XYZ file of C-alpha atoms in Angstrom:
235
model
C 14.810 80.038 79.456
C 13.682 79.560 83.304
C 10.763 80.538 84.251
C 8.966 80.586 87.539
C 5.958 80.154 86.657
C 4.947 78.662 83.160
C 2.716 79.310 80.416
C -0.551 77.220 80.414
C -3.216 76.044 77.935
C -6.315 74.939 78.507
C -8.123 72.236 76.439
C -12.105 71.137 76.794
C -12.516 67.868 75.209
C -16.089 66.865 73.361
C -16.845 65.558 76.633
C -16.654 68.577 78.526
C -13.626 67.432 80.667
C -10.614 70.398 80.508
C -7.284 69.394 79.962
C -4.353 71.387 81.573
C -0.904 71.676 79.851
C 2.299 73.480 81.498
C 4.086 74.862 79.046
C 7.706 74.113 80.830
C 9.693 73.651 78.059
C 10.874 75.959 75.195
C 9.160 74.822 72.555
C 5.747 72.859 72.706
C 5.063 70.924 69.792
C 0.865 70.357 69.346
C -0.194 67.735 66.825
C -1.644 64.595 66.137
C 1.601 62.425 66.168
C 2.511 60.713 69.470
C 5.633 62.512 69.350
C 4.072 65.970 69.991
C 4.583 67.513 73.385
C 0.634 68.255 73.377
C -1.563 65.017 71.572
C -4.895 65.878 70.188
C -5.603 62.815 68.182
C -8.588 64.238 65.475
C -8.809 63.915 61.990
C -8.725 67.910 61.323
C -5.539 68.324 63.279
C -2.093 67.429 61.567
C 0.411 64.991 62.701
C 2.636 68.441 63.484
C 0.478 71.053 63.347
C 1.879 73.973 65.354
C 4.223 75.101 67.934
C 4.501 77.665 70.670
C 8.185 78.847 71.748
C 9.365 81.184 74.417
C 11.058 83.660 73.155
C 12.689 86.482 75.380
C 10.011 85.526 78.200
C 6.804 85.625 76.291
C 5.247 82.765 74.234
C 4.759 82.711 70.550
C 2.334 80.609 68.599
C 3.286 79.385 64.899
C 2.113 77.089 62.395
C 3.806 74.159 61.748
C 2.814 73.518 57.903
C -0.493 72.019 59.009
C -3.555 71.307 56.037
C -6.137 73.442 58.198
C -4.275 76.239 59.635
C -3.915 77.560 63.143
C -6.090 80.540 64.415
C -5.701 83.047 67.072
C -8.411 84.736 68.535
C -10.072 83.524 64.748
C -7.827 84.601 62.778
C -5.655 81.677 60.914
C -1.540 82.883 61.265
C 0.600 82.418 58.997
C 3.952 83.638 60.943
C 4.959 83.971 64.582
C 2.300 85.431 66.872
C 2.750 86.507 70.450
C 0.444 85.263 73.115
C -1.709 86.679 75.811
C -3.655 85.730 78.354
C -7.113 84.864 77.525
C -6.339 84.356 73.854
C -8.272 80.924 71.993
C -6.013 79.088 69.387
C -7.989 77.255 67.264
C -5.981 73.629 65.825
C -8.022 73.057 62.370
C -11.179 74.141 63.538
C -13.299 76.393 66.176
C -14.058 72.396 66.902
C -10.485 72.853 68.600
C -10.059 75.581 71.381
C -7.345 75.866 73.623
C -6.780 78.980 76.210
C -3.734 80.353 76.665
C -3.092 82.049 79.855
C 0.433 83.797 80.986
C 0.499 83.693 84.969
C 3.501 86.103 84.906
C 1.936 88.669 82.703
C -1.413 88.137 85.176
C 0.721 89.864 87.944
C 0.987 93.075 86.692
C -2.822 93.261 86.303
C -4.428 95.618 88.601
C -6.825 94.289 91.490
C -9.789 94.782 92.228
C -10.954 96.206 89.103
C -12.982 94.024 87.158
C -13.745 94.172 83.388
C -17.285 94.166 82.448
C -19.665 90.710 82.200
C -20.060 91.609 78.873
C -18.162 94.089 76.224
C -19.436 94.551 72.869
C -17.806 96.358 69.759
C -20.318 96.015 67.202
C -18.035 97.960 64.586
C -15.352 95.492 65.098
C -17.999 92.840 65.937
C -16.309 91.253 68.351
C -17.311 90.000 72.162
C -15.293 89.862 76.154
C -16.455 88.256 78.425
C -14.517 89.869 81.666
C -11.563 91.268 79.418
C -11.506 87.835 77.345
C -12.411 87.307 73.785
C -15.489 85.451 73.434
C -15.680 83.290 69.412
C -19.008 83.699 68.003
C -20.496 82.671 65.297
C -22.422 85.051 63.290
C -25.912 83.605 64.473
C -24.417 83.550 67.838
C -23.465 87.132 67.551
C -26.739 88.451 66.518
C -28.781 87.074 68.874
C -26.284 88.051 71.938
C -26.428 91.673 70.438
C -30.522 91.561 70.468
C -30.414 90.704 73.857
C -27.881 93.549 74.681
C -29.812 95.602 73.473
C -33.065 95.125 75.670
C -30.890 93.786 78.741
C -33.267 92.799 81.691
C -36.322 92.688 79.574
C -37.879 89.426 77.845
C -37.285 89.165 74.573
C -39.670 86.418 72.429
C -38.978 83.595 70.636
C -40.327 85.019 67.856
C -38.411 88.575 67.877
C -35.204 86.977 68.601
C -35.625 84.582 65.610
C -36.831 87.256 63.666
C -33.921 90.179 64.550
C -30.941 87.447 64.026
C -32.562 84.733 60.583
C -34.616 88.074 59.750
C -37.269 85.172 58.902
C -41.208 84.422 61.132
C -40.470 81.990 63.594
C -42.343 79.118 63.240
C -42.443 76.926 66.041
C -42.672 73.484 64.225
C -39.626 74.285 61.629
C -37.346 77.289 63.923
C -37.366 75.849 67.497
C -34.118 73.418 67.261
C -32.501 76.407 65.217
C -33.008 78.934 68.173
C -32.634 76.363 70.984
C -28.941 75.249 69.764
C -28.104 78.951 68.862
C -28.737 79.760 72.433
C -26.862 76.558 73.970
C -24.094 77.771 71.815
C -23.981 80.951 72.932
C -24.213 80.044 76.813
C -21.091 77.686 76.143
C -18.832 79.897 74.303
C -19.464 82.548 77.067
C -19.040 80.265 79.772
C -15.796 79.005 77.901
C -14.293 83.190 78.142
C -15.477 83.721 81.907
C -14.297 80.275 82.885
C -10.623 81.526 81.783
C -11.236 84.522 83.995
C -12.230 82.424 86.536
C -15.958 84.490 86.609
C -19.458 83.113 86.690
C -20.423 83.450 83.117
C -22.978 86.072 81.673
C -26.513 84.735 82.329
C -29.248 84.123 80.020
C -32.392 83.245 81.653
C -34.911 81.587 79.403
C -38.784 82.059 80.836
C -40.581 78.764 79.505
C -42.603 79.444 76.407
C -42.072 82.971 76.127
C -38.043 83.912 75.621
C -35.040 84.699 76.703
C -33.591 87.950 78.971
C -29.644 88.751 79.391
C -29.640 89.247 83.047
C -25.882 90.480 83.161
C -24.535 93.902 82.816
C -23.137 94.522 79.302
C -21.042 97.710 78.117
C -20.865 99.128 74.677
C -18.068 100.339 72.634
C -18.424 103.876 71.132
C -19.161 103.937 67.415
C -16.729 105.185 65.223
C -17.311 108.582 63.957
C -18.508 108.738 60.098
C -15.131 110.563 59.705
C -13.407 107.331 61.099
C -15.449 105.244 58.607
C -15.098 107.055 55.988
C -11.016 106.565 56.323
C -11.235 103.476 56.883
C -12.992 102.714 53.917
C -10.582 104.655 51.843
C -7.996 102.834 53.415
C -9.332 99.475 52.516
């Protein structure tokens, strides 16, 4: 099916050098094999371990069999899924991220209005960074949503550690913990406003004291206790 402009995905390697892959064909075969369209040669990722086919003009991601499963946006698929722009498919792993953005469906965006830095939905737990879904992991989560919470304003080493391990920091045993939380958390956000082409949120850190979230960050509503309550029945 022709296309004027195609599909792409977007791979960062361990190294930190991003990959590039136009999705011209059909069908894209992603795997370990050699004879895959798109090679990612690790352990976690099977010889043929997914596919993405274009299917009446929009792309569709499926599994291919593989021993670790394919996720979108986090969650593993186990049947066709459409694709979006923005959206993370994970091969094996969150080890394995690869954006997927749709410059034809980009065009019918509106300009000039610009999702927030940061979005949070704390019922669904779940993160944007410009419009795009940032993966967290639940530490990473927790200590993003304390510093939502008090945005401009310092918050300690020893409250942040506290409010996301809900343990006294202790600066001999908890320091690596919180340090690679936070390095974490400043990659996978750079990772979302990269794909938007946006500087990423910042998080300033103010030697021996903490950390502040010096970007403006929206809120979701909460649902009502009427909504909750459904939902719960419905579950």
């Amino acid at each position: 099916m022709a296309r004027a402009t195609p599909g792409i995905l977007t791979y960062r390697r361990a190294d930190g050098a991003e990959e590039r892959i136009k999705l011209r064909q059909d069908l894209t075969t992603l795997g370990r094999s050699d004879s895959c369209a798109v090679v990612i040669a690790l352990p976690v990722i099977s010889r043929l371990h997914a596919r993405i086919e274009l299917q009446h003009d929009r792309y569709l991601l499926f599994d291919a069999g593989s021993a670790n499963g394919t996720f979108l946006n986090g969650t593993r698929i186990d049947q066709g899924a459409q694709l979006s722009t923005g959206d993370q498919i994970w091969l094996g792993s969150s080890d394995v991220v690869l954006t997927f953005a749709d410059p034809e469906e980009t065009l019918v965006m509106q300009p000039n209005i610009l999702p927030a830095a940061l979005f949070i939905d704390e019922d669904a737990r779940t993160v944007k960074a410009y419009g795009l879904p940032v993966q967290l992991s639940p530490l990473e989560y927790g200590l993003l949503l304390h510093l939502a919470h008090n945005p401009g304003t310092v918050c300690t080493r020893e409250g942040s550690f506290l409010a996301v391990w809900g343990q006294p920091y202790d600066h001999a045993t908890c320091e690596d913990a919180l340090n690679a939380c936070i390095a974490k958390l400043r990659r996978n956000l750079r990772a979302a406003a990269d794909s938007a082409g946006q500087e990423p949120p910042q998080i300033t850190t103010v030697q021996r004291v903490g950390f502040r979230l010096d970007s403006d960050v929206a809120f979701a509503p909460h649902a009502s206790t009427t909504s909750l309550d459904r939902a719960r029945g419905a579950d």
